[in-house]
Amino acid sequence: MNIGIQNSGHDGWDINVAIDSTGSPHVLAVDPSQFGSRNGLEYATFDGQSWTVETVGTGPLPYEFGSAIAIDSQDRPHIVWFDDQGQDLKYALKDEGDWTISTVDSAGDVGRYPSLALDQDDNPVVSYYQTLSETSCAIRLARWDGSGWNAQRIDQLDDVFPGFFGARKNSSVVVDPDGNPIVAYSDESVVKLAAWNGSAWDIQTVATADGDDLGQQVSLALGPQGVLHLTFADVSRKGGPGVIGKVMYARGTP
């Protein structure tokens, strides 16, 4: 079944979807400033008959820096994105019909390509990118502890190719049943996995580039018995008129 959500221009870039406890979809997408829109992030819900679309209140946003959505145990949407004007990582929660927006991290040019998970207490956990130079970045993690955000650096990547044909989702975070975050991340040379052990990060290499560049696109999921499922891109050509490569899959335990 295909049902159109919104068609008032260039809606639907960098799209994300999450499902609530009733099985209903919550969709997040950018209406990009590159095409003249001032809407920024748009949030859509479906009641079984029709879609309701609203703006989150981000102001104008480009399509290239990513966003993420998660639904908590009360079916409330949590959203993160990069504010390209302030170069900060932003967070929004919709509760009782209203969006509350706050800053997660403002340490330099920080917050591109965020990934979002919720822990067992519905606290948001975010992995994201901090720009260090044209070709290097730090992968960071921020966690809400109930009263404030705690942010820390996980690792550094030194072979980053950002932009439309480059890094778009170069980290992905999950939270294990004990509340410990696990983050997959990539540049063009390596895919790594970092697992928090309660006091430090245990970091291992999952894959290294073998002739072709890695695509800086990762997606991580946690299955039964703590098995991690990871997909990432292996690219044989980037740049116009398109990107050519293959999707790789890895599984294991941290």
Backbone as a ProteinNet text record, in pm:
[ID]
protein_1_A
[PRIMARY]
MNIGIQNSGHDGWDINVAIDSTGSPHVLAVDPSQFGSRNGLEYATFDGQSWTVETVGTGPLPYEFGSAIAIDSQDRPHIVWFDDQGQDLKYALKDEGDWTISTVDSAGDVGRYPSLALDQDDNPVVSYYQTLSETSCAIRLARWDGSGWNAQRIDQLDDVFPGFFGARKNSSVVVDPDGNPIVAYSDESVVKLAAWNGSAWDIQTVATADGDDLGQQVSLALGPQGVLHLTFADVSRKGGPGVIGKVMYARGTP
[TERTIARY]
84.8	0	88.2	68.9	142.3	47.4	81.3	-2.2	86.4	55.1	133.7	119.8	231.6	230.7	219.1	312.3	317.6	374.8	316.4	362.7	342.9	407.5	393.4	522.4	613.3	739.9	844.1	950.2	1061.1	1061.5	946.5	938.3	996.5	1050.8	1086.4	1232.7	1322.8	1465.5	1511.6	1615.4	1674.2	1564.9	1483.5	1363.4	1396	1321.7	1332.9	1192.5	1179.7	1050.1	1069.7	976.6	972.9	828.5	810.4	678.2	644.1	520.8	480.7	416.2	364.2	311.8	184.7	116.8	-4.6	24.3	151.1	188.3	178.9	155	141	277.1	296	424.3	435.9	557.9	594.4	709.8	690.6	786.1	849.6	981.4	1056.9	1132.6	1126.4	1196.3	1225.8	1317.5	1356.5	1289.4	1233.2	1191.9	1304	1394.6	1526.3	1526.8	1616.4	1636	1700.1	1768.9	1828.9	1724.5	1597.7	1491.3	1396.4	1441.9	1365	1272.2	1261.3	1170.1	1228.9	1142.2	1181.8	1126	1070.1	1006.3	1105.4	1218.7	1313	1256.4	1264	1213.9	1061.6	1004.4	860.6	834.2	731.8	696.4	554.9	536.7	406.7	361.3	232.1	171.5	50.6	18.5	-89.6	-191.8	-320.5	-425.8	-502.5	-452.5	-520.3	-597.6	-625.9	-699.7	-622.1	-557.9	-489.9	-367.7	-281.1	-159.4	-180.6	-119.6	-109.1	37.6	67.8	205.6	221.1	327.8	354.9	503.8	538.3	678.5	719	845.5	896.5	934	973	1016.2	1165.6	1229.5	1374.8	1421.4	1332.9	1376.5	1433.8	1480	1529.1	1647	1647.6	1755.8	1787.9	1916.1	1950.9	1929.3	1935.2	1906.8	2027.3	2147.9	2268.4	2325.9	2269.4	2335.5	2264.5	2151.5	2087.3	2002.5	1918.6	1834.4	1794.5	1730.4	1690	1568.8	1489.8	1369.1	1360	1307.5	1277.2	1148.7	1072.5	945.8	961.1	921.5	942	821.6	825.9	722.1	587.1	586.4	461.4	418.1	483.3	456.3	486.7	581.7	625.8	743.8	746.8	860.2	976.6	1095.7	1221.1	1294.7	1350.7	1413.5	1547.6	1647.7	1775.6	1814.5	1888.8	1935.1	2050.4	2117.6	2226.9	2174.1	2195.5	2160.1	2278.4	2267.7	2382.4	2412.4	2317.1	2342.6	2430.3	2395.7	2475.4	2583.1	2580.4	2672.6	2666	2542.6	2516.8	2428.4	2432.8	2341.4	2217	2099.7	1973.5	1886.6	1795.5	1704.5	1565.8	1463.1	1324.9	1243.9	1156.4	1061.2	921.4	828.6	689.4	614	561.5	489.8	363.8	249.4	119.8	96.2	137.6	107.1	206.7	306.1	400.6	542.5	618.2	759.4	844.9	937	1037.7	1173.3	1244.7	1372.4	1485.2	1594.9	1710.6	1838.8	1950.7	2082.1	2146.8	2194.1	2261.7	2409.7	2474.8	2619.5	2649.3	2736.5	2774.1	2924.8	3000.1	3146	3205.8	3206.5	3260	3156.1	3202.6	3115.4	3077.5	2959.7	2928.4	2781.7	2756.8	2620	2574.9	2663.6	2623.3	2596.9	2507.1	2480.4	2444.9	2350.5	2321.7	2243.5	2264.1	2185.8	2129.5	2005.8	1933.9	1880	1898.7	1836.5	1784.6	1695.4	1642.9	1681.1	1718.4	1750.1	1622.5	1638	1522	1436.3	1489.4	1413.4	1365.3	1371.2	1330.9	1423.5	1543.2	1639.7	1708.2	1719.1	1782.2	1933.9	1986.6	2129.9	2161.4	2260.4	2286.9	2434.3	2462.3	2597.5	2599.4	2715.7	2721.1	2865.8	2880.1	3006.5	3047.7	3173.1	3229.5	3339.9	3326.8	3426	3556.2	3667.1	3800	3878.2	3862.8	3926.2	3847.2	3897.5	3826.6	3820.7	3914.2	3920.2	3918.1	3896.6	3894.9	3778.6	3733.9	3623.7	3639.6	3571.3	3555.9	3415.1	3402.8	3272.2	3242.6	3128.2	3091.2	2960.1	2938.3	2812.3	2762.1	2632.7	2568	2450.5	2432.8	2325.4	2255.7	2123.6	2043.8	2033.6	2066.9	2065.5	1943.3	1846.1	1727.4	1726.8	1845.7	1853.8	1943.2	2027.8	2116.9	2183.9	2250.9	2322	2466.8	2513.2	2653.6	2712.3	2811.7	2871.5	3017.2	3061.6	3200.3	3245.8	3375.4	3436	3462.8	3430.4	3456	3587.6	3605.8	3720.4	3736.4	3846	3871.8	3885.9	3832.5	3847.2	3924.4	4018	4108	4101.6	4001.6	3986.6	3840.4	3790.5	3649.8	3632	3528.7	3488.3	3344.6	3325.8	3189.3	3122.5	2993.9	2921.7	2817.8	2755.7	2641.9	2676.5	2795.2	2835.2	2919.6	2934.6	3019	2940.8	2995.7	2934.8	2794.9	2697.1	2560.1	2505.2	2545	2508.8	2629.4	2734.3	2857.6	2869.8	2761.3	2756.9	2615.2	2605.1	2475.1	2485.1	2386.4	2391.5	2274.3	2301.5	2199.1	2232.8	2137.1	2157.7	2124.3	2216.1	2192.3	2098.3	2053.3	1956.8	2007.8	2139.5	2196.6	2210.7	2168.5	2176.2	2306.8	2392.3	2521.3	2510.6	2558.1	2552.4	2659.6	2624.7	2716.5	2705.2	2819	2819.8	2903.9	2847.9	2923.1	2951.1	3069.4	3104.4	3208.4	3217.6	3300.3	3353.6	3475.3	3522	3547.7	3630.2	3652.4	3748.4	3818.3	3920.2	3879.1	3787.5	3762.6	3619.3	3565.6	3441.3	3477.4	3434.8	3466.8	3340	3357.2	3249.2	3302.9	3231.4	3270.1	3158.5	3192.3	3094.7	3136.7	3044.4	3071.7	3063.8	3170.8	3174.5	3140.5	3096.2	3063	3162.2	3284.7	3386.3	3470.2	3469.5	3549.5	3491	3543.2	3498.9	3589.3	3529	3599.5	3579.3	3688.2	3680.2	3744.1	3673.9	3727.2	3701.2	3786.1	3771.1	3686.4	3583.8	3494.5	3540.5	3581.6	3623.1	3720.1	3808	3897.5	3881.6	3910.7	3897.2	3997.1	3949.5	4033	4021.1	4098.8	4091.4	3992.4	3865	3761.7	3744.4	3692.2	3662.6	3539.2	3535	3412	3321	3191.2	3096.2	3051.1	3101.7	3066.7	2917.3	2853.1	2711.1	2699.2	2649.5	2636.6	2498.1	2451.2	2325.4	2342.2	2314.3	2338.8	2208.3	2185.9	2068.8	2113.1	2041.7	2071	1961.9	2001.7	1906.6	1906.6	1834.4	1831	1970.1	1987.8	2114.8	2230	2196.9	2300.4	2376.3	2322.9	2390.4	2367.7	2476.6	2470.1	2464.9	2382.8	2370.5	2408.4	2508.3	2564.3	2567.9	2515	2530.3	2613.2	2690.9	2771.9	2794.8	2840.5	2856.7	3002.6	3023.9	3155.2	3142.7	3213.3	3188.4	3298.1	3257.8	3353.3	3360.7	3257.4	3261.1	3174.3	3226.9	3147.3	3158.1	3063.6	3057	2957.5	2926.1	2825.5	2864.7	2765.1	2621.1	2559.9	2639.6	2583.8	2692.1	2651.7	2743.4	2719.3	2827.8	2818.9	2892	2829.5	2892.8	2804.9	2833.8	2755	2732.2	2626.7	2593.8	2659.4	2730.2	2797.9	2723.9	2736.1	2667.4	2765.2	2760.8	2841.9	2756.4	2785.8	2715.2	2814.1	2778.9	2864.8	2827.5	2908.5	2888.1	3007.1	2985.2	3096.1	3194.2
-119.2	0	123.9	213.4	337.9	454.3	536.7	650.9	774	875.1	996.5	1071.2	1124.3	1197.8	1347.1	1400.7	1545.2	1570.7	1663.8	1693	1840.9	1925	2069	2131.2	2049.4	2101.2	1991.3	2013.5	1918.2	1840.2	1813.7	1743.2	1602.4	1553.8	1413	1379.7	1475.6	1446.2	1393.8	1309.8	1252.4	1196.2	1108.7	1062.3	955.3	956.2	857.9	816.5	693.9	647.5	568.6	583.7	505.7	463.4	352.2	294.2	299	339.2	347	216.4	215.5	92.7	42.8	128.5	87.4	41.6	47.3	11.7	126.4	246.8	363.1	424.9	471.6	529.6	676.9	714.8	854.3	884.2	980.6	1006.8	1144.1	1148.2	1272.6	1294	1414.9	1445	1594.1	1630.1	1769	1824.4	1943	2022.4	2124.1	2101.7	2166.2	2315.4	2385.1	2527.4	2550	2448.8	2464.2	2496.3	2459.3	2482.9	2593.8	2675.6	2792.1	2772.9	2650.9	2627.6	2680.4	2727.5	2769.1	2674.4	2560.4	2467.8	2385.7	2351.3	2264.4	2125.2	2072.7	1938.2	1936.7	1836.7	1813.2	1675.8	1670.7	1549.7	1509.6	1381.7	1335.4	1212.4	1206.8	1090	1045.4	915.5	856.1	795	830.1	781.7	663.3	606.2	496.3	539.1	669	722.4	831.2	917.4	1030.4	1070.5	1147.6	1196.8	1337.4	1362.8	1497.5	1536.5	1648.5	1694.1	1827.6	1841.2	1966	1995.6	2121.8	2158.3	2144	2109.5	2089.8	2222.5	2319.9	2448.9	2468.6	2395.4	2403.2	2527	2589.6	2690.5	2624.1	2703.2	2646.2	2551.9	2439.5	2341.4	2287.6	2261.3	2190.7	2041	1967.5	1824.4	1739.5	1793	1710.9	1664.6	1703.5	1676	1573.6	1522.7	1412.6	1455.1	1363.6	1378.7	1239	1227.8	1095.9	1111.4	1003.9	1002.9	871.3	876.9	757.3	783.3	677	685.5	614.4	681.3	622.5	538.8	490	399.4	468.1	602.7	678.6	727.5	675	711.2	857.4	914	1050.6	1047.4	1137.1	1142	1223.9	1168.5	1237.4	1256.5	1374.4	1407.5	1475.8	1444.5	1515.3	1557.4	1667	1717.4	1814.4	1847	1943.5	2079.1	2180.8	2318.5	2379.9	2393.1	2438.7	2586.6	2663.9	2805.2	2822.1	2754	2762.1	2656.2	2557.8	2443.6	2367.8	2340.9	2270.7	2148.7	2054.5	1940.8	1979.1	1963.6	2001.4	1878.7	1895.2	1787.7	1846.6	1770.7	1813.1	1695.4	1723.4	1626.2	1685.3	1604.9	1648.1	1581.9	1663.8	1613.7	1697.2	1630.3	1696.1	1800.1	1765.1	1847.7	1955.7	1978.2	2087.1	2033.8	2098.8	2067.2	2151.9	2086.4	2155.8	2129.6	2235.8	2225.3	2270.1	2194.4	2229.1	2193.4	2245	2216.5	2101.4	2002.6	1886.7	1914.4	1964.3	1986	2105.4	2194.1	2312.9	2331.8	2221.6	2227.2	2232.6	2351.4	2366.4	2332.4	2287.9	2244.3	2100.1	2081.4	1950.9	1914.8	1786.6	1738.4	1686.3	1688.2	1633.7	1483.5	1435.9	1292.9	1220	1271.5	1209.8	1079.7	992.7	869.9	871.6	823.3	836	701.8	673.3	557.5	602.2	523.7	549.5	434.6	467	360.8	308.7	220.2	155.1	252.6	372	475.2	585.7	560.3	656.2	776	766.7	875.1	866.4	977.2	974.3	960	884.9	862.5	891.7	977.5	1024.5	1006	946.9	949	1048.1	1112.2	1218	1253.7	1348.2	1383.7	1523.2	1537.9	1669.5	1697.4	1805.8	1839.5	1884.4	1821.8	1862.2	1930.1	1881.1	1940.1	1895.9	1926.1	1885.9	1734.8	1663	1517.3	1438.9	1504.8	1432.5	1478.3	1387.6	1417.6	1336	1379.9	1299.5	1242.1	1117.5	1058.3	1078.1	1138.2	1170.4	1102.5	1094	1040.3	1131.9	1163.4	1242.4	1163.9	1176.7	1102.5	1193	1189	1262.7	1179.8	1240	1165.4	1196.1	1267.6	1306.4	1452.1	1514.1	1656	1735.3	1667	1736.5	1639.9	1697.2	1617.3	1596.7	1473.2	1440.4	1395.5	1469.4	1440.2	1401.5	1307.8	1264.1	1221.3	1222.8	1178	1028.3	958.6	815.1	787.6	846.8	812.9	921.1	912.5	1004.9	927.5	984.9	930.5	1030.9	982.7	1072.4	1058.2	986.4	972.4	994.9	1112	1145.1	1221.5	1184.6	1258.1	1304.2	1427	1474	1526	1553.2	1612.2	1519.7	1565.2	1493.6	1350.1	1326.8	1192.6	1124.7	1188.6	1134.4	1095	1128.5	1089.5	1148.3	1062.8	1108.3	1046.5	923.1	856.4	772.9	840.4	766.3	715.6	728	657.4	607.8	504.1	446.7	393	423.8	387.1	297.8	199.6	119.9	118.4	77.2	65.5	-77.1	-143.3	-282.3	-290.4	-409.8	-421.5	-369.1	-357.3	-301.5	-150.3	-91.3	53.4	104.8	15.8	57.3	84.9	200.3	230.6	156.7	122.7	62.4	143.6	184.6	274.5	214.5	206.2	174.2	304.6	314.4	436.8	407.1	498.6	470.2	597.4	587.9	683.5	604.7	655.2	583.4	465.9	458.6	355.1	242	267.8	169.4	178.3	64.9	58.4	6.5	77.6	39.5	23.7	-44.6	-63.2	-28.3	58.1	98.2	61	-14.9	-57.8	-3.3	62.5	116.3	3.6	-12.7	-122.5	-78.5	45	99	201.6	197.6	294.9	345.1	272.6	311.4	247.6	290.7	235.8	121.2	7.2	-103.9	-89.7	-65.3	-35.2	-146.8	-191.9	-294	-254.2	-305.1	-281.3	-391.7	-352.4	-447.5	-474.8	-370.2	-385.1	-273.5	-301.8	-200.9	-198.1	-82.8	-67.5	-157.1	-226	-317.2	-278.3	-181	-131.3	-18.4	-44.2	58.6	129.7	252.5	326.3	268.9	282.8	256.2	378.9	355.4	459.8	550.8	530.9	617.6	617.2	505.5	485.7	358.8	369.4	252.6	249.7	127.5	108.6	-11.4	7.4	-94	-130	-260.4	-308.2	-414.1	-421.9	-519	-624	-751	-860.2	-941.1	-1053.7	-1141.3	-1192.7	-1224.3	-1274.3	-1175.8	-1048.8	-947.4	-947.6	-1014.2	-1018.2	-885.9	-827.3	-703	-732.7	-656.2	-667.4	-531.6	-531.2	-406.7	-410	-307	-288.9	-163.5	-168.4	-52.8	-55.9	56.1	70.1	55	-13.2	-27.4	33.3	142.4	224.8	206.2	180	168.9	296.4	381.7	510.8	609.9	728.3	835.8	958.9	1049	1166.2	1146.1	1256	1248.8	1154.2	1093.7	1115	1031.7	959.7	880.5	802.3	733.4	652.2	505.8	431.3	288.4	214	111.6	32.9	-82.8	-139	-251.7	-237.3	-302.9	-304.4	-426.7	-405	-511.8	-537.6	-659.6	-699.5	-773.3	-740.6	-809.7	-835.1	-943.1	-971.9	-1027.5	-1010.7	-1060.8	-996.7	-1020.3	-961.3	-873.6	-767.3	-676.1	-739
0	0	0	-94	-102.7	-76.6	21.5	57.2	61	-20	-19.5	112.3	160.7	287	262	183	161.9	23.6	-47.5	-182.3	-212.1	-131.6	-150.3	-202	-254.1	-303.4	-303.2	-227.9	-223.2	-91.5	-33.6	94.2	82.7	195.1	200.4	188	204.7	201.1	337	334.4	456.9	547.8	492.4	561.5	665.3	776.5	884.2	927.1	977.4	1026.6	1155.1	1248.8	1372.7	1396.8	1466.9	1488.9	1637.4	1670.4	1810.6	1856.7	1979.6	2040.5	1973.9	1897.7	1826.7	1684.1	1644.5	1508.7	1410.4	1459.7	1371.7	1340.4	1217	1179.1	1217.4	1250.7	1273.6	1178.4	1090.2	982.9	1002.1	984.3	994.9	864.4	810.3	685.6	678.8	589.2	569.2	443.8	456.4	340.7	319.9	225.9	229.4	197.2	266.6	240.2	103.6	48.7	-84.6	-191.3	-165.8	-262.8	-217.7	-122.1	-82.4	35.7	89.2	201	331.7	418.9	553.1	659.3	615.6	709.2	789.8	731.5	801.5	819.2	940.8	967.2	970.7	904	906.1	967.4	1051.1	1125.7	1085.8	1051.6	1002.7	1079.6	1109.8	1173.9	1092	1104.2	1026.1	1120.7	1104.1	1193.6	1136.5	1028.8	962.9	840.2	830.7	716.6	642.5	718.2	655.5	738	673.9	738.2	793.1	908.4	962.6	959.9	895.9	880.7	951.1	1028.4	1098.9	1094.8	1112.6	1126.1	1272.4	1293.6	1429.2	1493.1	1411.3	1463.3	1455.8	1365	1352.6	1278.9	1201.5	1107.3	983.6	885.1	759.8	782.6	709.6	718.7	579.9	551.2	428.5	445.3	335.1	339.9	374.1	383.7	376.4	509.6	623.4	750.5	838.2	794.5	864.6	983.4	1026.3	1144.9	1188.6	1304.4	1354	1444.3	1453.4	1535.9	1611.2	1733.4	1812.4	1889.9	1913.7	1986.6	2120.2	2229.1	2361.3	2405.1	2529.1	2580	2597.3	2597.5	2603.4	2464.5	2361.5	2221.7	2191.4	2264.1	2236.3	2139	2040.5	1948.6	2004.8	1990.1	2020.6	1888.6	1866.5	1739	1764.1	1681.3	1685.4	1543.9	1535	1405.9	1426.6	1316.6	1316.8	1273.2	1357.7	1324.4	1249.9	1118.8	1040.1	1062.4	1114	1141.9	1265.9	1373.5	1495.1	1504.5	1412.2	1410.9	1543.4	1587.2	1712.6	1687.9	1783.1	1783.2	1862.2	1800.6	1862.1	1888.5	1985.7	2027.1	2048.6	2011.2	2035.9	2087.1	2181.3	2235.4	2222.5	2170.7	2165.6	2279.1	2369.9	2486.9	2505.2	2513.5	2529.2	2420.1	2299.7	2183.7	2149.6	2235.6	2212.6	2196.5	2108.4	2090.4	2184	2253.3	2333.3	2270	2235.2	2164.5	2256.2	2256.3	2338.1	2263.9	2314.5	2257.1	2331.7	2256.2	2315.1	2333.3	2227.7	2228.4	2139.4	2187.9	2111.1	2109.5	2125.2	2132.7	1993	1931.7	1797.3	1692.6	1576.6	1467.2	1496.6	1556.1	1614.8	1591.9	1557.8	1549.8	1415.5	1315.1	1185	1194.7	1107.7	1088.2	1218.4	1297.6	1427.6	1414.9	1513.5	1529.9	1670.9	1687.9	1814.7	1860.7	1989.5	2054.1	2189.9	2248.5	2382.8	2473.4	2598.5	2693.5	2759.8	2856.8	2918.5	2998.8	3029	3099.2	3005.1	2876.3	2772.5	2763	2818.1	2804	2667.7	2595.8	2463.9	2471.4	2375.7	2358.9	2212.4	2187.1	2051.4	2016.7	1901.1	1845.3	1729.6	1707.6	1607.4	1575.5	1484	1419.6	1465.2	1502.4	1531.8	1430.5	1355.1	1253.9	1319.2	1277.4	1323	1211.7	1088.8	971.6	849	729.8	608.2	592.4	653.9	635.4	765.8	877.8	1005.3	1092.1	1178.4	1269	1396.3	1500	1621.3	1621.4	1664.1	1689.5	1837.3	1866.3	2003.4	2040.4	2171.2	2223.1	2333	2328.1	2432.7	2488.6	2619.7	2686.7	2787.6	2785.6	2883.2	3009.9	3124.6	3250.7	3336.9	3280.9	3355	3394.2	3394.3	3429	3334.6	3259.3	3167.2	3071.8	2971.5	2872.5	2914.1	2902.7	2923.9	2790.8	2741.9	2611.4	2627.9	2545.3	2548.6	2410.2	2392.8	2267.2	2273	2162.7	2154	2083.5	1965.7	1881.6	1775.7	1700.7	1591	1460.6	1352.5	1218	1133.3	1051.5	978.9	827.8	776.6	631.7	594.5	631.1	611.4	480.5	406.4	286.5	309.4	360.3	387.6	261.6	272.1	161.3	103	-6.3	-64.1	-101	-160	-198.9	-91.5	23.6	128.4	251.3	367	494.3	505.6	530.1	554.3	682.3	709.7	835.5	877.4	922.2	946.2	1089	1169	1297.6	1322.6	1406.4	1441.5	1583.2	1666.8	1808.2	1846	1932	1999.1	2147.9	2229.1	2373.7	2413.8	2486.4	2525	2645.6	2684	2794.8	2928.2	2943.6	3066.3	3060.5	2950.7	2937.5	2881.2	2831.5	2777.6	2627.7	2582.5	2439.5	2360.6	2237.1	2141.4	2013.2	1958.1	1843.1	1730.9	1611.6	1490.5	1417	1354.2	1283.6	1176.3	1077.6	960.5	897.1	841.8	742	614.1	523.4	398.1	413.4	527.2	545.9	637.8	731.6	836.5	887.9	929.6	1006.5	1144.5	1248.5	1385.7	1468.6	1581	1677.3	1815.1	1887	2022.1	2118.9	2222.6	2323.3	2459.6	2527.8	2660.7	2762.6	2843.5	2940.3	3081.7	3096.6	3227.2	3275.7	3218.6	3258.7	3141.5	3029.4	2913.2	2787.5	2673.1	2544.9	2501.7	2471.8	2408.5	2258	2185.2	2042.3	1961.3	1859	1769.4	1624.9	1534.9	1392.2	1330.7	1256.9	1190.4	1047.9	976	836.6	800.7	706	650.7	499.4	440.4	295.7	224.2	121.4	42.9	-103.7	-143.6	-280.6	-294.7	-270.2	-279.2	-145.8	-152.3	-30.1	37.8	169.7	242.5	232.2	241.1	206.6	318.1	440.4	552.5	580.4	553.1	580.4	663.2	785.6	871.9	934.7	962.6	1034.5	1125.9	1254.6	1356.7	1426	1446.8	1520.4	1619.4	1731.7	1837	1839.1	1819.4	1816.3	1944.6	1946.2	2063.7	2099.9	2229.4	2281.8	2261.4	2244.7	2233.1	2102.6	2000	1870.1	1796.8	1748.9	1673.5	1524.2	1453.7	1308.8	1249.7	1162.8	1110.8	958.1	896	752.2	726.7	619.1	581.5	431	376.1	231.5	191.4	79.6	16.9	-122.4	-148.8	-266.7	-371.1	-494.6	-604.5	-688.1	-679.7	-748.1	-674	-650.2	-591.2	-679.3	-664.1	-749.3	-861.1	-931.6	-1036.2	-1148.1	-1215	-1197.7	-1086.2	-1010.9	-901.7	-831.1	-725	-646.1	-679.3	-699.5	-726.3	-615.2	-562.1	-456.9	-417.1	-301.6	-252.4	-103.3	-56.1	85.9	148.9	258.8	331.5	462.9	512.1	635.6	726	854.7	954.7	1077.3	1148.5	1272.6	1373.6	1501.3	1607.6	1739	1839.6	1971.5	2005.4	2080.9	2113	2211.2
[MASK]
++++++++++++++++++++++++++++++++++++++++++++++++++++++++++++++++++++++++++++++++++++++++++++++++++++++++++++++++++++++++++++++++++++++++++++++++++++++++++++++++++++++++++++++++++++++++++++++++++++++++++++++++++++++++++++++++++++++++++++++++++++++++++++++

